[in-house]
CSV table of C-alpha atoms in Angstrom, one decimal:
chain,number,residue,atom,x,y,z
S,999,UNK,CA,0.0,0.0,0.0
S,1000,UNK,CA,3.2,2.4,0.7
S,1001,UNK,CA,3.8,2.4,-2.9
S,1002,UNK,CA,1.0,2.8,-4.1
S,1003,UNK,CA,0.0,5.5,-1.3
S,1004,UNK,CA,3.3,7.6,-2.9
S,1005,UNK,CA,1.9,7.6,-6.8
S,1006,UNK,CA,-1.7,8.4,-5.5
S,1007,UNK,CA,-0.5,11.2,-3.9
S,1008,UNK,CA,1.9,12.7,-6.8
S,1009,UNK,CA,-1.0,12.5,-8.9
S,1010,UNK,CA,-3.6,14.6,-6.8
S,1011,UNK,CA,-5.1,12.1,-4.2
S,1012,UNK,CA,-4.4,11.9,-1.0
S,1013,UNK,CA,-4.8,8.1,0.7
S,1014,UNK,CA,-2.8,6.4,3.4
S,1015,UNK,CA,-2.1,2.7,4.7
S,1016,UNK,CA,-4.1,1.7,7.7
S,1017,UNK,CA,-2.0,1.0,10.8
S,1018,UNK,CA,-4.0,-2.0,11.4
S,1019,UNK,CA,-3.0,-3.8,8.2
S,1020,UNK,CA,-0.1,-1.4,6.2
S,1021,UNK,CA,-1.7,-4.0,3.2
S,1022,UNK,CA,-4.5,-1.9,2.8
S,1023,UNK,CA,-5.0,1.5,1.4
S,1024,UNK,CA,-7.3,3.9,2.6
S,1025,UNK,CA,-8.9,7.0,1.1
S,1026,UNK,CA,-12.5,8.6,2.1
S,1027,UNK,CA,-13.4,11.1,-0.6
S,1028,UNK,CA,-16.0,13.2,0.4
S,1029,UNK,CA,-19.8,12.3,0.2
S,1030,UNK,CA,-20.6,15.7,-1.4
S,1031,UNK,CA,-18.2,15.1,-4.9
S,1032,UNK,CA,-20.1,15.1,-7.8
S,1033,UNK,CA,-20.3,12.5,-10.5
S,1034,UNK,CA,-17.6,13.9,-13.0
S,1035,UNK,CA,-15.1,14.4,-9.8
S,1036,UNK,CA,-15.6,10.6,-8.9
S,1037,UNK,CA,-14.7,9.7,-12.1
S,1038,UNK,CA,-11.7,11.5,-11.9
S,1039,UNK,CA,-10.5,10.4,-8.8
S,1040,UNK,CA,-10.9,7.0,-10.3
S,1041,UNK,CA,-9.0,7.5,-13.4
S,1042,UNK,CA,-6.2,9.0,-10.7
S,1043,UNK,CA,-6.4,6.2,-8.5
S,1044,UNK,CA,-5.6,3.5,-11.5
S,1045,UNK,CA,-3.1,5.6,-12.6
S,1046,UNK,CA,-1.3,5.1,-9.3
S,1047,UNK,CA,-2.3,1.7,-9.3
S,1048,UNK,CA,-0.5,1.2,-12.5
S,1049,UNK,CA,2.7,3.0,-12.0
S,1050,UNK,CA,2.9,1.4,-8.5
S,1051,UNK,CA,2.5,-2.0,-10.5
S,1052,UNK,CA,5.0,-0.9,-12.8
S,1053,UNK,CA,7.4,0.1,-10.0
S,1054,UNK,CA,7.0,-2.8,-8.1
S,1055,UNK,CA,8.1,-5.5,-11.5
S,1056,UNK,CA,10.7,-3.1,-12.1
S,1057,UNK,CA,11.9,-3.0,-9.0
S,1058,UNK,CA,12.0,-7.1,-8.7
S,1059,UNK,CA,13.4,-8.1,-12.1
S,1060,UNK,CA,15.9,-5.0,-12.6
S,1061,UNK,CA,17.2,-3.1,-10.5
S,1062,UNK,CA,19.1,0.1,-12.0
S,1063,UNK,CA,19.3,2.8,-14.7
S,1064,UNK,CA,15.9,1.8,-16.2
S,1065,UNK,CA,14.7,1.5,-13.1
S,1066,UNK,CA,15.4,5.0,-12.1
S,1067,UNK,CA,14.3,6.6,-15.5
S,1068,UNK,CA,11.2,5.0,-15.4
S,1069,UNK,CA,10.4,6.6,-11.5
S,1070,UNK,CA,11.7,9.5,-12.8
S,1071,UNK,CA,9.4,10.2,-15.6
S,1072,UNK,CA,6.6,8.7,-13.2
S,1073,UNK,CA,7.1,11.9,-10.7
S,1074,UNK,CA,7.2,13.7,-13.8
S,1075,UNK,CA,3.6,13.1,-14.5
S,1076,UNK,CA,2.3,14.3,-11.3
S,1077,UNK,CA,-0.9,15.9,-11.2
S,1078,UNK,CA,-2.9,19.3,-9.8
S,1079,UNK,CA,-4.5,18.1,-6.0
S,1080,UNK,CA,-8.3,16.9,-6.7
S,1081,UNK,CA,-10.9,19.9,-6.4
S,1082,UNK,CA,-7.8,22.3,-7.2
S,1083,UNK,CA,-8.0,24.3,-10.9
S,1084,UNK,CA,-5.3,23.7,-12.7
């Protein structure tokens, strides 16, 4: 949940592991967004899902240059906070 918890938040949404189980991933978005802001807090979230995916087999099978490029260009990416005008 750590990693993904660190590409959630570069791309606008703020979530943290639960100190009961650091497995799990929190976030509680509020009960007043509207319908296109849930969407995009979804499309966010499997963003960070993916990268954190991507990091993770990276980080397993080769360690190194690539490695580092690719996490580079992934913190390039980031995105303005949810509810924020960009």
């Amino acid at each position: 949940a750590k990693l993904v918890m660190r590409h959630l938040y570069e791309h606008g949404v703020w979530a943290i592991f639960s100190t009961l189980d650091p497995r799990v991933l929190q976030f509680k978005p509020g009960i007043l967004l509207g319908p296109d802001l849930v969407d995009e807090v979804l499309d966010r979230t499997a963003v960070g899902i993916e990268l954190a995916r991507a990091e993770a087999r990276g980080a397993s099978a080769a360690r190194g240059a690539s490695a580092a490029r690719g996490a580079s260009a992934a913190r390039g990416a980031s995105a303005a906070p949810l509810g924020m005008s960009a």
